[in-house]
Structure formats: C-alpha cells, structure tokens
Amino acid sequence: GAVVSQHPSWVICKSGTSVKIECRSLDFQATTMFWYRQFPKQSLMLMATSNEGSKATYEQGVEKDKFLINHASLTLSTLTVTSAHPEDSSFYICSARDAPSGRSLYEQYFGPGTRLTVT
Amino acid sequence: GQSLEQPSEVTAVEGAIVQINCTYQTSGFYGLSWYQQHDGGAPTFLSYNALDGLEETGRFSSFLSRSDSYGYLLLQELQMKDSASYFCAAYHSGAGSYQLTFGKGTKLSVIP
C-alpha cells in the first residue's frame, strides 16, 4: 500500500515553455502533499506544502508565480513550472501523507520523481 | 532555521556494521526520520524516532537522543544492495503543517 505515482518520469522542454507534473496517491487519500526539488548529489529541498482544497504554502525563496501548485483532490496534486529556464532543470519529487493518525502522521510516501531538463 | 549535519560519504565492507551519524538544529522538532535513496530513485522510508532510544527494524536500527540533538542509523550485515544515499530528516512544525527537512545525505558504498 501507500503508492505515489508521478507523471511524466522525465521531460525535456524548451526554454520559455511551461511543464506540468502530476502527483497521484494511488491507494490512499493524501490530505497533504509536498513538492521537493533535488539537484544532482544534493539533498531534497522542500518547495511547498499543499493541502487539498487550499492554497499551497511555499518555502522562502520559492517563487509561487513560477511554480504553480494545485491540489484539486485528495489523490492529485500538480506542479506547473511556468516559463521554464535551464536553471529550473532538476529532479522534482512529490510526497504524500495519509490522514494524520498514528504512523502516517510522520511518514511521507514519495513518488518516483520527474527529471526535468530545460534546453 | 533548520539544519542537519551528516557525513557526506562512508565506505564499509560487505557483512560489516556501519553507523551514520546525524546532528540537528531544528525548531519545533518532533522526531528524526531516516530515508534511503538509490541513484535516480525516490527516497524510501526506513525509520522514525520520536522518543530517545533505539528502534530496531530488521538489519536497520535508528537511535535518537533529543538532549544531544543527535541520532544515528545503524546498518548491520551489510549487503551490496545497501549501497545508496541515506538521509536523516527532522520532522518539525512548519507553515501550516508538519514538515520534513532533510540533511545533505550520506553516500554509503559497500565493497566486497
């Protein structure tokens, strides 16, 4: 159980275009989803936290107008990288948390990640 | 702010035991998690310590000392497949929710 999927797995786009990444919880309802980015050989940096039906909370330094997050349902969150530039090339990983009870309070289930390359 | 420190690389021999240490400075701290990440893959949950002491799960054990802001991950009977990056992550209160802040990761290389 507790499977999170991401689509696409990898994407190459041209500078100036927008890219949408989907994150889905397949067998549970995710009340909270998180979006991270990870540069090669570096740690995961939290970009934003999204709760279903409300606006995402962005971490300091993350441009909310550039990284649009929508958490429209309990099983789907999307991250749209608008007007992408080469410096946005990274590994984007989502994670989801189940209803806040017991172990699921602290355990996050990670998607397989999306590798974005902007040319 | 939140910060976690862990060694960048560790090498150990197959069948041996290795300990990966993590120190943290975190406000609103709830507990310490450990995640494993193979190259190109997603992090997978290994353990969580909310209280002081040792938690054992098979070959992996994790320890926390809240008074020392310190924890470690212990891997026993190392196997080649354990070669991966290991991240400690502090679970803490954040903007409207609970959050994980990750350390920079320790790359473990298991050699024959």
Coordinates of N, CA and C in Angstrom, one line a residue:
Chain A
G1 N 0.8 -1.2 0.0 CA 0.0 0.0 0.0 C 0.8 1.3 0.0
A2 N 0.2 2.4 0.0 CA 0.8 3.7 0.1 C 1.7 4.0 -1.1
V3 N 1.2 3.9 -2.3 CA 1.9 4.1 -3.5 C 1.6 5.5 -4.1
V4 N 2.7 6.2 -4.4 CA 2.5 7.5 -5.0 C 3.2 7.5 -6.4
S5 N 2.4 8.0 -7.4 CA 3.0 8.0 -8.8 C 3.2 9.4 -9.2
Q6 N 4.1 9.5 -10.2 CA 4.3 10.8 -10.8 C 4.4 10.7 -12.3
H7 N 3.9 11.7 -12.9 CA 3.9 11.7 -14.4 C 4.2 13.1 -14.9
P8 N 5.1 13.3 -15.9 CA 5.9 12.2 -16.5 C 7.1 11.8 -15.6
S9 N 7.8 10.8 -16.0 CA 9.0 10.4 -15.3 C 10.2 11.3 -15.7
W10 N 10.2 11.7 -17.0 CA 11.2 12.7 -17.4 C 10.6 13.5 -18.5
V11 N 11.1 14.7 -18.6 CA 10.6 15.6 -19.6 C 11.7 16.6 -20.0
I12 N 11.8 16.8 -21.4 CA 12.7 17.8 -21.9 C 11.8 18.9 -22.6
C13 N 12.1 20.1 -22.2 CA 11.3 21.2 -22.8 C 12.2 22.3 -23.2
K14 N 11.7 23.2 -24.0 CA 12.5 24.4 -24.5 C 12.3 25.5 -23.5
S15 N 13.3 26.3 -23.4 CA 13.3 27.5 -22.5 C 12.1 28.4 -22.9
G16 N 11.3 28.8 -21.8 CA 10.2 29.6 -22.1 C 8.9 28.9 -22.1
T17 N 8.9 27.6 -22.2 CA 7.6 26.9 -22.1 C 7.3 26.5 -20.7
S18 N 6.1 25.9 -20.6 CA 5.6 25.5 -19.2 C 5.5 24.0 -19.2
V19 N 5.7 23.4 -18.1 CA 5.6 22.0 -17.9 C 4.8 21.7 -16.7
K20 N 3.9 20.7 -16.8 CA 3.0 20.3 -15.7 C 3.4 18.9 -15.3
I21 N 3.6 18.7 -14.0 CA 4.0 17.4 -13.4 C 2.8 17.0 -12.5
E22 N 2.4 15.8 -12.6 CA 1.3 15.3 -11.8 C 1.8 14.3 -10.7
C23 N 1.2 14.4 -9.6 CA 1.5 13.5 -8.5 C 0.2 12.9 -8.0
R24 N 0.1 11.6 -7.9 CA -1.1 10.9 -7.5 C -0.8 9.9 -6.4
S25 N -1.7 9.9 -5.4 CA -1.7 8.8 -4.4 C -2.7 7.8 -4.9
L26 N -2.1 6.6 -5.1 CA -2.9 5.5 -5.8 C -3.9 4.7 -4.9
D27 N -3.5 4.6 -3.7 CA -4.3 3.7 -2.8 C -4.6 4.3 -1.5
F28 N -4.5 5.6 -1.4 CA -4.9 6.3 -0.2 C -5.2 7.7 -0.5
Q29 N -5.9 8.4 0.4 CA -6.2 9.8 0.2 C -5.2 10.6 0.9
A30 N -4.6 11.5 0.2 CA -3.5 12.3 0.7 C -4.0 13.7 1.1
T31 N -4.1 13.9 2.4 CA -4.6 15.2 2.9 C -3.5 16.3 2.6
T32 N -2.3 15.9 2.6 CA -1.2 16.8 2.4 C -0.2 16.2 1.4
M33 N 0.2 17.1 0.5 CA 1.3 16.7 -0.4 C 2.4 17.7 -0.4
F34 N 3.6 17.2 -0.7 CA 4.7 18.1 -0.6 C 5.5 18.0 -2.0
W35 N 6.1 19.1 -2.3 CA 6.9 19.1 -3.5 C 8.3 19.5 -3.2
Y36 N 9.3 18.6 -3.6 CA 10.7 18.9 -3.4 C 11.4 19.0 -4.7
R37 N 12.6 19.6 -4.7 CA 13.4 19.5 -5.8 C 14.8 19.1 -5.3
Q38 N 15.5 18.4 -6.2 CA 16.8 17.8 -5.8 C 17.8 18.0 -7.0
F39 N 18.8 18.7 -6.7 CA 19.9 18.8 -7.7 C 20.8 17.6 -7.5
P40 N 21.6 17.3 -8.6 CA 22.5 16.1 -8.5 C 23.4 16.1 -7.3
K41 N 23.3 15.0 -6.6 CA 24.2 14.7 -5.5 C 23.9 15.7 -4.3
Q42 N 22.7 16.2 -4.3 CA 22.4 17.1 -3.2 C 21.1 16.6 -2.5
S43 N 20.7 17.3 -1.5 CA 19.6 16.9 -0.7 C 18.3 17.3 -1.3
L44 N 17.2 16.8 -0.7 CA 15.9 17.3 -1.2 C 15.6 18.6 -0.5
M45 N 15.1 19.5 -1.3 CA 14.7 20.8 -0.7 C 13.2 21.0 -0.9
L46 N 12.6 21.2 0.2 CA 11.1 21.4 0.2 C 10.8 22.7 -0.5
M47 N 9.9 22.6 -1.5 CA 9.5 23.8 -2.2 C 8.2 24.3 -1.7
A48 N 7.2 23.4 -1.4 CA 5.9 23.9 -1.0 C 5.1 22.7 -0.4
T49 N 4.2 23.1 0.4 CA 3.3 22.1 1.0 C 1.9 22.5 0.6
S50 N 1.1 21.5 0.1 CA -0.2 21.7 -0.3 C -1.2 20.8 0.4
N51 N -2.3 21.5 0.8 CA -3.4 20.7 1.5 C -4.6 20.8 0.5
E52 N -5.3 19.7 0.4 CA -6.4 19.6 -0.5 C -7.4 20.7 -0.3
G53 N -7.7 21.4 -1.4 CA -8.7 22.4 -1.4 C -8.2 23.8 -0.9
S54 N -7.0 23.9 -0.6 CA -6.5 25.2 -0.2 C -5.2 25.6 -0.9
K55 N -4.8 26.8 -0.8 CA -3.6 27.3 -1.5 C -2.4 26.7 -0.9
A56 N -1.4 26.5 -1.7 CA -0.1 25.9 -1.3 C 0.6 26.9 -0.4
T57 N 1.4 26.4 0.5 CA 2.3 27.2 1.3 C 3.7 27.0 0.8
Y58 N 4.3 28.1 0.3 CA 5.6 28.0 -0.3 C 6.8 28.3 0.7
E59 N 7.9 27.6 0.5 CA 9.0 27.9 1.3 C 9.7 29.2 0.8
Q60 N 10.4 29.8 1.7 CA 11.1 31.0 1.4 C 12.0 30.8 0.3
G61 N 12.0 31.8 -0.7 CA 12.8 31.7 -1.8 C 12.2 31.0 -3.0
V62 N 11.1 30.4 -2.9 CA 10.4 29.7 -4.0 C 9.4 30.6 -4.6
E63 N 9.5 30.9 -5.8 CA 8.6 31.8 -6.5 C 7.2 31.1 -6.8
K64 N 6.2 31.6 -6.1 CA 4.9 30.9 -6.3 C 4.3 31.2 -7.6
D65 N 4.7 32.3 -8.3 CA 4.1 32.5 -9.6 C 4.8 31.7 -10.7
K66 N 6.0 31.2 -10.3 CA 6.7 30.4 -11.3 C 6.4 28.9 -11.1
F67 N 6.2 28.5 -9.9 CA 5.9 27.1 -9.6 C 4.5 27.0 -9.0
L68 N 3.6 26.8 -9.9 CA 2.1 26.8 -9.6 C 1.7 25.4 -9.1
I69 N 1.2 25.4 -7.9 CA 0.7 24.1 -7.3 C -0.8 24.1 -7.1
N70 N -1.4 23.0 -7.6 CA -2.8 22.8 -7.4 C -3.0 21.5 -6.8
H71 N -3.8 21.4 -5.7 CA -4.1 20.2 -5.0 C -5.6 20.1 -5.1
A72 N -6.1 19.7 -6.2 CA -7.6 19.7 -6.5 C -8.4 18.6 -5.9
S73 N -7.7 17.5 -5.6 CA -8.4 16.4 -5.0 C -7.5 15.7 -4.0
L74 N -8.1 14.8 -3.2 CA -7.3 14.1 -2.2 C -6.3 13.1 -2.8
T75 N -6.4 12.9 -4.1 CA -5.4 12.0 -4.8 C -4.5 12.6 -5.8
L76 N -4.7 13.9 -6.0 CA -3.9 14.5 -7.1 C -3.4 15.9 -6.8
S77 N -2.2 16.1 -7.0 CA -1.6 17.4 -6.9 C -0.7 17.6 -8.2
T78 N -0.7 18.9 -8.7 CA 0.1 19.2 -9.9 C 1.0 20.3 -9.6
L79 N 2.2 20.2 -10.2 CA 3.2 21.3 -10.1 C 3.4 21.8 -11.6
T80 N 3.2 23.0 -11.8 CA 3.4 23.6 -13.2 C 4.6 24.5 -13.1
V81 N 5.7 24.2 -13.8 CA 6.8 25.1 -13.9 C 6.5 26.0 -15.1
T82 N 6.3 27.3 -14.8 CA 6.0 28.2 -15.9 C 7.2 28.9 -16.4
S83 N 7.2 29.2 -17.7 CA 8.3 29.9 -18.4 C 9.6 29.3 -17.9
A84 N 9.8 28.0 -18.1 CA 11.0 27.3 -17.6 C 12.3 27.8 -18.2
H85 N 13.3 27.8 -17.4 CA 14.6 28.2 -17.9 C 15.6 27.0 -17.5
P86 N 16.8 27.0 -18.2 CA 17.7 25.9 -17.9 C 18.0 25.8 -16.4
E87 N 18.0 26.8 -15.6 CA 18.3 26.7 -14.2 C 17.2 26.0 -13.4
D88 N 16.1 25.8 -14.1 CA 15.0 25.0 -13.5 C 15.2 23.5 -13.7
S89 N 16.1 23.1 -14.5 CA 16.4 21.7 -14.7 C 16.8 21.1 -13.3
S90 N 16.0 20.0 -13.0 CA 16.2 19.4 -11.7 C 15.4 18.1 -11.6
F91 N 15.5 17.5 -10.5 CA 14.7 16.3 -10.2 C 13.6 16.8 -9.2
Y92 N 12.4 16.7 -9.7 CA 11.2 17.1 -8.8 C 10.5 15.9 -8.3
I93 N 10.4 15.9 -7.0 CA 9.8 14.7 -6.3 C 8.6 15.2 -5.4
C94 N 7.5 14.5 -5.5 CA 6.4 14.8 -4.7 C 6.3 13.7 -3.6
S95 N 5.7 14.1 -2.5 CA 5.4 13.1 -1.5 C 4.0 13.4 -0.9
A96 N 3.5 12.4 -0.3 CA 2.1 12.5 0.2 C 2.0 11.9 1.6
R97 N 1.2 12.5 2.4 CA 0.9 12.0 3.7 C -0.5 11.6 3.8
D98 N -0.7 10.5 4.4 CA -2.1 9.9 4.6 C -2.8 10.7 5.8
A99 N -4.0 10.4 6.1 CA -4.7 11.0 7.2 C -3.8 11.1 8.4
P100 N -3.8 12.2 9.1 CA -2.9 12.3 10.3 C -3.3 11.5 11.5
S101 N -2.9 10.2 11.4 CA -3.1 9.4 12.6 C -2.0 8.3 12.6
G102 N -1.6 8.0 13.8 CA -0.6 7.0 14.0 C 0.7 7.3 13.2
R103 N 1.2 6.2 12.6 CA 2.5 6.4 12.0 C 2.4 7.3 10.8
S104 N 1.2 7.3 10.2 CA 1.1 8.2 9.0 C 1.2 9.6 9.3
L105 N 1.2 10.0 10.5 CA 1.4 11.4 10.9 C 2.8 11.9 10.4
Y106 N 3.8 11.0 10.5 CA 5.1 11.5 10.2 C 5.7 10.8 9.0
E107 N 5.1 9.8 8.5 CA 5.7 9.1 7.3 C 5.2 9.7 6.0
Q108 N 6.1 10.0 5.2 CA 5.7 10.5 3.9 C 6.1 9.5 2.8
Y109 N 5.2 9.3 1.9 CA 5.4 8.4 0.8 C 5.8 9.2 -0.5
F110 N 6.9 8.8 -1.0 CA 7.5 9.6 -2.1 C 7.1 9.0 -3.5
G111 N 6.9 9.9 -4.4 CA 6.8 9.4 -5.8 C 8.1 9.1 -6.4
P112 N 8.2 8.6 -7.6 CA 9.4 8.2 -8.2 C 10.2 9.4 -8.8
G113 N 9.6 10.5 -8.8 CA 10.3 11.7 -9.2 C 10.2 12.0 -10.7
T114 N 10.4 13.2 -11.1 CA 10.3 13.7 -12.5 C 11.6 14.4 -12.8
R115 N 12.3 14.0 -13.8 CA 13.5 14.7 -14.2 C 13.2 15.6 -15.3
L116 N 13.4 16.9 -15.0 CA 13.1 18.0 -15.9 C 14.4 18.5 -16.5
T117 N 14.5 18.6 -17.8 CA 15.6 19.2 -18.5 C 15.1 20.3 -19.4
V118 N 15.6 21.5 -19.1 CA 15.2 22.7 -19.9 C 16.3 23.1 -20.8
T119 N 16.1 23.1 -22.1 CA 17.2 23.3 -23.1 C 17.1 24.8 -23.6
Chain B
G1 N 16.1 28.7 11.7 CA 16.1 27.8 10.6 C 16.4 26.4 11.0
Q2 N 16.4 25.5 10.1 CA 16.6 24.1 10.3 C 17.9 23.6 9.6
S3 N 18.7 22.9 10.3 CA 19.8 22.3 9.7 C 20.2 20.9 10.3
L4 N 20.6 20.1 9.4 CA 21.1 18.7 9.8 C 22.4 18.5 9.2
E5 N 23.3 17.9 10.0 CA 24.6 17.6 9.5 C 24.9 16.0 9.6
Q6 N 25.4 15.5 8.5 CA 25.7 14.1 8.4 C 26.9 14.0 7.5
P7 N 27.7 12.9 7.7 CA 28.9 12.7 6.8 C 28.5 12.6 5.4
S8 N 29.3 13.1 4.5 CA 29.0 13.0 3.1 C 29.2 11.6 2.5
E9 N 30.2 10.9 2.9 CA 30.4 9.6 2.4 C 30.9 8.6 3.4
V10 N 30.5 7.4 3.3 CA 31.0 6.3 4.1 C 31.2 5.1 3.3
T11 N 32.3 4.3 3.5 CA 32.6 3.1 2.8 C 32.7 2.0 3.9
A12 N 32.1 0.8 3.6 CA 32.1 -0.3 4.5 C 32.2 -1.6 3.7
V13 N 32.6 -2.6 4.4 CA 32.7 -3.9 3.7 C 31.5 -4.7 3.9
E14 N 31.2 -5.5 2.9 CA 30.0 -6.4 2.9 C 30.1 -7.3 4.2
G15 N 28.9 -7.4 4.8 CA 28.8 -8.2 6.1 C 29.1 -7.4 7.3
A16 N 29.7 -6.2 7.2 CA 30.1 -5.4 8.4 C 28.9 -4.6 8.9
I17 N 29.2 -3.8 9.9 CA 28.2 -2.9 10.5 C 28.7 -1.5 10.3
V18 N 27.8 -0.6 9.9 CA 28.2 0.8 9.7 C 27.2 1.7 10.5
Q19 N 27.7 2.8 11.0 CA 26.8 3.8 11.7 C 26.9 5.1 11.0
I20 N 25.8 5.7 10.7 CA 25.7 7.0 10.1 C 25.1 8.0 11.1
N21 N 25.9 9.0 11.4 CA 25.5 9.9 12.5 C 24.8 11.1 11.9
C22 N 24.0 11.8 12.7 CA 23.3 12.9 12.2 C 23.1 13.9 13.5
T23 N 23.5 15.1 13.3 CA 23.2 16.1 14.3 C 22.2 17.1 13.7
Y24 N 21.4 17.7 14.6 CA 20.4 18.6 14.0 C 20.2 19.8 14.9
Q25 N 19.8 20.9 14.2 CA 19.4 22.1 14.9 C 18.0 22.5 14.3
T26 N 17.0 22.2 15.0 CA 15.6 22.3 14.5 C 14.7 22.9 15.5
S27 N 13.9 23.9 15.1 CA 12.9 24.4 16.0 C 11.6 23.6 15.7
G28 N 10.8 23.5 16.7 CA 9.5 22.8 16.6 C 9.7 21.3 16.3
F29 N 10.8 20.7 16.8 CA 11.2 19.3 16.5 C 10.2 18.3 17.1
Y30 N 9.9 17.3 16.2 CA 9.0 16.2 16.7 C 9.8 14.9 16.7
G31 N 10.6 14.7 15.7 CA 11.3 13.4 15.7 C 12.2 13.4 14.5
L32 N 13.0 12.3 14.4 CA 14.0 12.1 13.3 C 13.7 10.9 12.5
S33 N 13.7 11.1 11.2 CA 13.4 10.0 10.2 C 14.7 9.7 9.5
W34 N 14.7 8.6 8.9 CA 15.8 8.2 8.0 C 15.2 7.6 6.7
Y35 N 15.8 8.1 5.6 CA 15.4 7.6 4.3 C 16.5 7.1 3.5
Q36 N 16.2 6.1 2.6 CA 17.2 5.6 1.7 C 16.9 6.0 0.3
Q37 N 17.9 6.4 -0.5 CA 17.7 6.7 -1.8 C 18.8 6.1 -2.7
H38 N 18.3 5.3 -3.6 CA 19.3 4.8 -4.6 C 19.3 5.8 -5.8
D39 N 20.5 5.7 -6.5 CA 20.7 6.7 -7.6 C 19.5 6.7 -8.5
G40 N 19.0 7.9 -8.8 CA 17.9 8.0 -9.8 C 16.5 7.6 -9.2
G41 N 16.5 7.2 -8.0 CA 15.2 6.7 -7.4 C 14.6 7.7 -6.4
A42 N 13.5 7.3 -5.9 CA 12.8 8.1 -4.9 C 13.3 7.7 -3.5
P43 N 13.2 8.6 -2.5 CA 13.5 8.2 -1.1 C 12.5 7.2 -0.6
T44 N 13.0 6.2 0.1 CA 12.1 5.3 0.8 C 12.3 5.4 2.3
F45 N 11.2 5.3 3.0 CA 11.2 5.5 4.5 C 11.9 4.3 5.1
L46 N 12.8 4.5 6.1 CA 13.4 3.5 6.8 C 13.0 3.4 8.3
S47 N 13.0 4.6 8.9 CA 12.6 4.6 10.4 C 12.3 6.0 10.8
Y48 N 11.7 6.0 12.0 CA 11.3 7.2 12.7 C 11.5 7.1 14.2
N49 N 12.2 8.1 14.8 CA 12.3 8.1 16.3 C 11.7 9.4 16.8
A50 N 10.7 9.2 17.6 CA 10.1 10.4 18.3 C 10.7 10.5 19.7
L51 N 11.0 9.3 20.3 CA 11.5 9.3 21.7 C 13.0 8.9 21.7
D52 N 13.6 9.2 22.8 CA 15.0 8.8 22.9 C 15.1 7.3 22.9
G53 N 16.2 6.8 22.4 CA 16.4 5.4 22.4 C 16.6 4.8 21.1
L54 N 16.6 3.5 21.1 CA 16.9 2.7 19.9 C 15.7 2.0 19.3
E55 N 15.5 2.2 18.0 CA 14.4 1.5 17.3 C 15.0 0.5 16.3
E56 N 14.6 -0.8 16.4 CA 15.2 -1.8 15.5 C 14.1 -2.3 14.5
T57 N 14.6 -2.3 13.3 CA 13.7 -2.9 12.2 C 14.6 -3.8 11.3
G58 N 14.6 -5.0 11.7 CA 15.5 -6.0 10.9 C 16.9 -5.6 11.0
R59 N 17.6 -5.4 9.9 CA 19.0 -5.1 9.9 C 19.3 -3.7 10.2
F60 N 18.3 -2.9 10.2 CA 18.5 -1.4 10.4 C 18.0 -1.1 11.8
S61 N 18.7 -0.2 12.5 CA 18.3 0.4 13.7 C 18.6 1.9 13.7
S62 N 17.8 2.6 14.4 CA 17.9 4.0 14.5 C 17.9 4.5 15.9
F63 N 18.7 5.5 16.3 CA 18.8 5.9 17.6 C 18.6 7.4 17.7
L64 N 18.0 7.9 18.8 CA 17.8 9.3 18.9 C 18.1 9.7 20.4
S65 N 18.8 10.9 20.5 CA 19.0 11.5 21.8 C 18.5 12.9 21.6
R66 N 17.4 13.3 22.1 CA 16.9 14.6 22.0 C 17.7 15.6 22.8
S67 N 18.2 15.2 23.9 CA 19.0 16.2 24.7 C 20.3 16.6 24.0
D68 N 20.8 15.7 23.2 CA 22.1 15.9 22.4 C 21.8 16.4 21.0
S69 N 20.5 16.4 20.6 CA 20.2 16.7 19.2 C 21.0 15.9 18.2
Y70 N 20.9 14.6 18.5 CA 21.8 13.6 17.8 C 21.0 12.3 17.5
G71 N 21.3 11.8 16.4 CA 20.8 10.5 16.1 C 21.7 9.7 15.2
Y72 N 21.5 8.4 15.0 CA 22.3 7.7 14.1 C 21.4 6.5 13.5
L73 N 21.9 6.1 12.4 CA 21.3 4.9 11.7 C 22.4 3.9 11.7
L74 N 22.0 2.7 12.1 CA 23.0 1.6 12.2 C 22.5 0.5 11.2
L75 N 23.4 0.1 10.3 CA 23.1 -0.9 9.4 C 24.0 -2.1 9.7
Q76 N 23.4 -3.3 9.9 CA 24.1 -4.5 10.2 C 24.1 -5.4 9.0
E77 N 25.0 -6.4 9.0 CA 25.1 -7.4 8.0 C 25.0 -6.8 6.6
L78 N 25.8 -5.8 6.3 CA 25.7 -5.0 5.1 C 25.7 -5.9 3.9
Q79 N 24.9 -5.5 3.0 CA 24.8 -6.2 1.7 C 25.1 -5.2 0.6
M80 N 25.5 -5.7 -0.6 CA 25.8 -4.8 -1.7 C 24.7 -3.9 -2.0
K81 N 23.5 -4.4 -1.9 CA 22.3 -3.6 -2.3 C 22.1 -2.4 -1.3
D82 N 22.8 -2.4 -0.2 CA 22.6 -1.3 0.7 C 23.4 -0.1 0.2
S83 N 24.2 -0.2 -0.8 CA 24.9 1.0 -1.4 C 23.8 1.9 -1.9
A84 N 23.8 3.1 -1.3 CA 22.8 4.1 -1.6 C 23.1 5.4 -0.8
S85 N 22.3 6.4 -0.9 CA 22.4 7.6 -0.1 C 21.4 7.5 1.0
Y86 N 21.8 7.9 2.2 CA 21.0 7.8 3.4 C 20.8 9.2 3.9
F87 N 19.6 9.6 4.1 CA 19.2 11.0 4.6 C 18.6 10.9 5.9
C88 N 19.1 11.7 6.8 CA 18.3 11.9 8.1 C 17.4 13.1 7.8
A89 N 16.3 13.1 8.4 CA 15.3 14.2 8.1 C 14.6 14.5 9.4
A90 N 14.6 15.8 9.8 CA 13.9 16.2 11.0 C 12.4 16.5 10.7
Y91 N 11.6 15.9 11.5 CA 10.2 16.1 11.4 C 9.8 17.3 12.4
H92 N 9.2 18.3 11.8 CA 9.0 19.5 12.7 C 7.8 20.3 12.2
S93 N 7.4 21.2 13.0 CA 6.3 22.0 12.7 C 6.7 23.0 11.6
G94 N 5.8 23.3 10.7 CA 6.1 24.2 9.6 C 5.0 25.1 9.3
A95 N 5.0 25.7 8.1 CA 4.0 26.6 7.7 C 2.7 25.9 7.5
G96 N 1.8 25.8 8.5 CA 0.5 25.2 8.4 C 0.5 23.7 8.4
S97 N 1.7 23.1 8.6 CA 1.6 21.6 8.6 C 2.9 21.1 9.2
Y98 N 3.0 19.8 9.3 CA 4.2 19.1 9.7 C 5.1 19.0 8.5
Q99 N 6.4 19.1 8.7 CA 7.3 19.1 7.5 C 8.5 18.3 7.8
L100 N 9.2 17.8 6.8 CA 10.5 17.2 6.8 C 11.5 18.1 6.3
T101 N 12.6 18.3 7.0 CA 13.8 18.9 6.5 C 14.9 17.9 6.4
F102 N 15.5 17.8 5.3 CA 16.5 16.7 5.0 C 17.9 17.2 5.2
G103 N 18.7 16.3 5.7 CA 20.2 16.5 5.7 C 20.7 16.4 4.3
K104 N 21.9 16.6 4.1 CA 22.5 16.5 2.8 C 22.8 15.1 2.3
G105 N 22.6 14.2 3.1 CA 22.8 12.8 2.7 C 24.2 12.2 2.9
T106 N 24.2 10.9 3.1 CA 25.5 10.2 3.3 C 25.5 9.1 2.2
K107 N 26.5 9.2 1.4 CA 26.6 8.1 0.3 C 27.3 7.0 0.9
L108 N 26.6 5.9 1.0 CA 27.2 4.6 1.5 C 27.7 3.7 0.4
S109 N 28.9 3.4 0.4 CA 29.4 2.4 -0.6 C 29.8 1.1 0.1
V110 N 29.2 0.0 -0.3 CA 29.5 -1.3 0.3 C 30.4 -2.0 -0.7
I111 N 31.6 -2.4 -0.2 CA 32.5 -3.1 -1.0 C 32.7 -4.5 -0.7
P112 N 33.1 -5.4 -1.6 CA 33.2 -6.8 -1.3 C 34.3 -7.1 -0.3

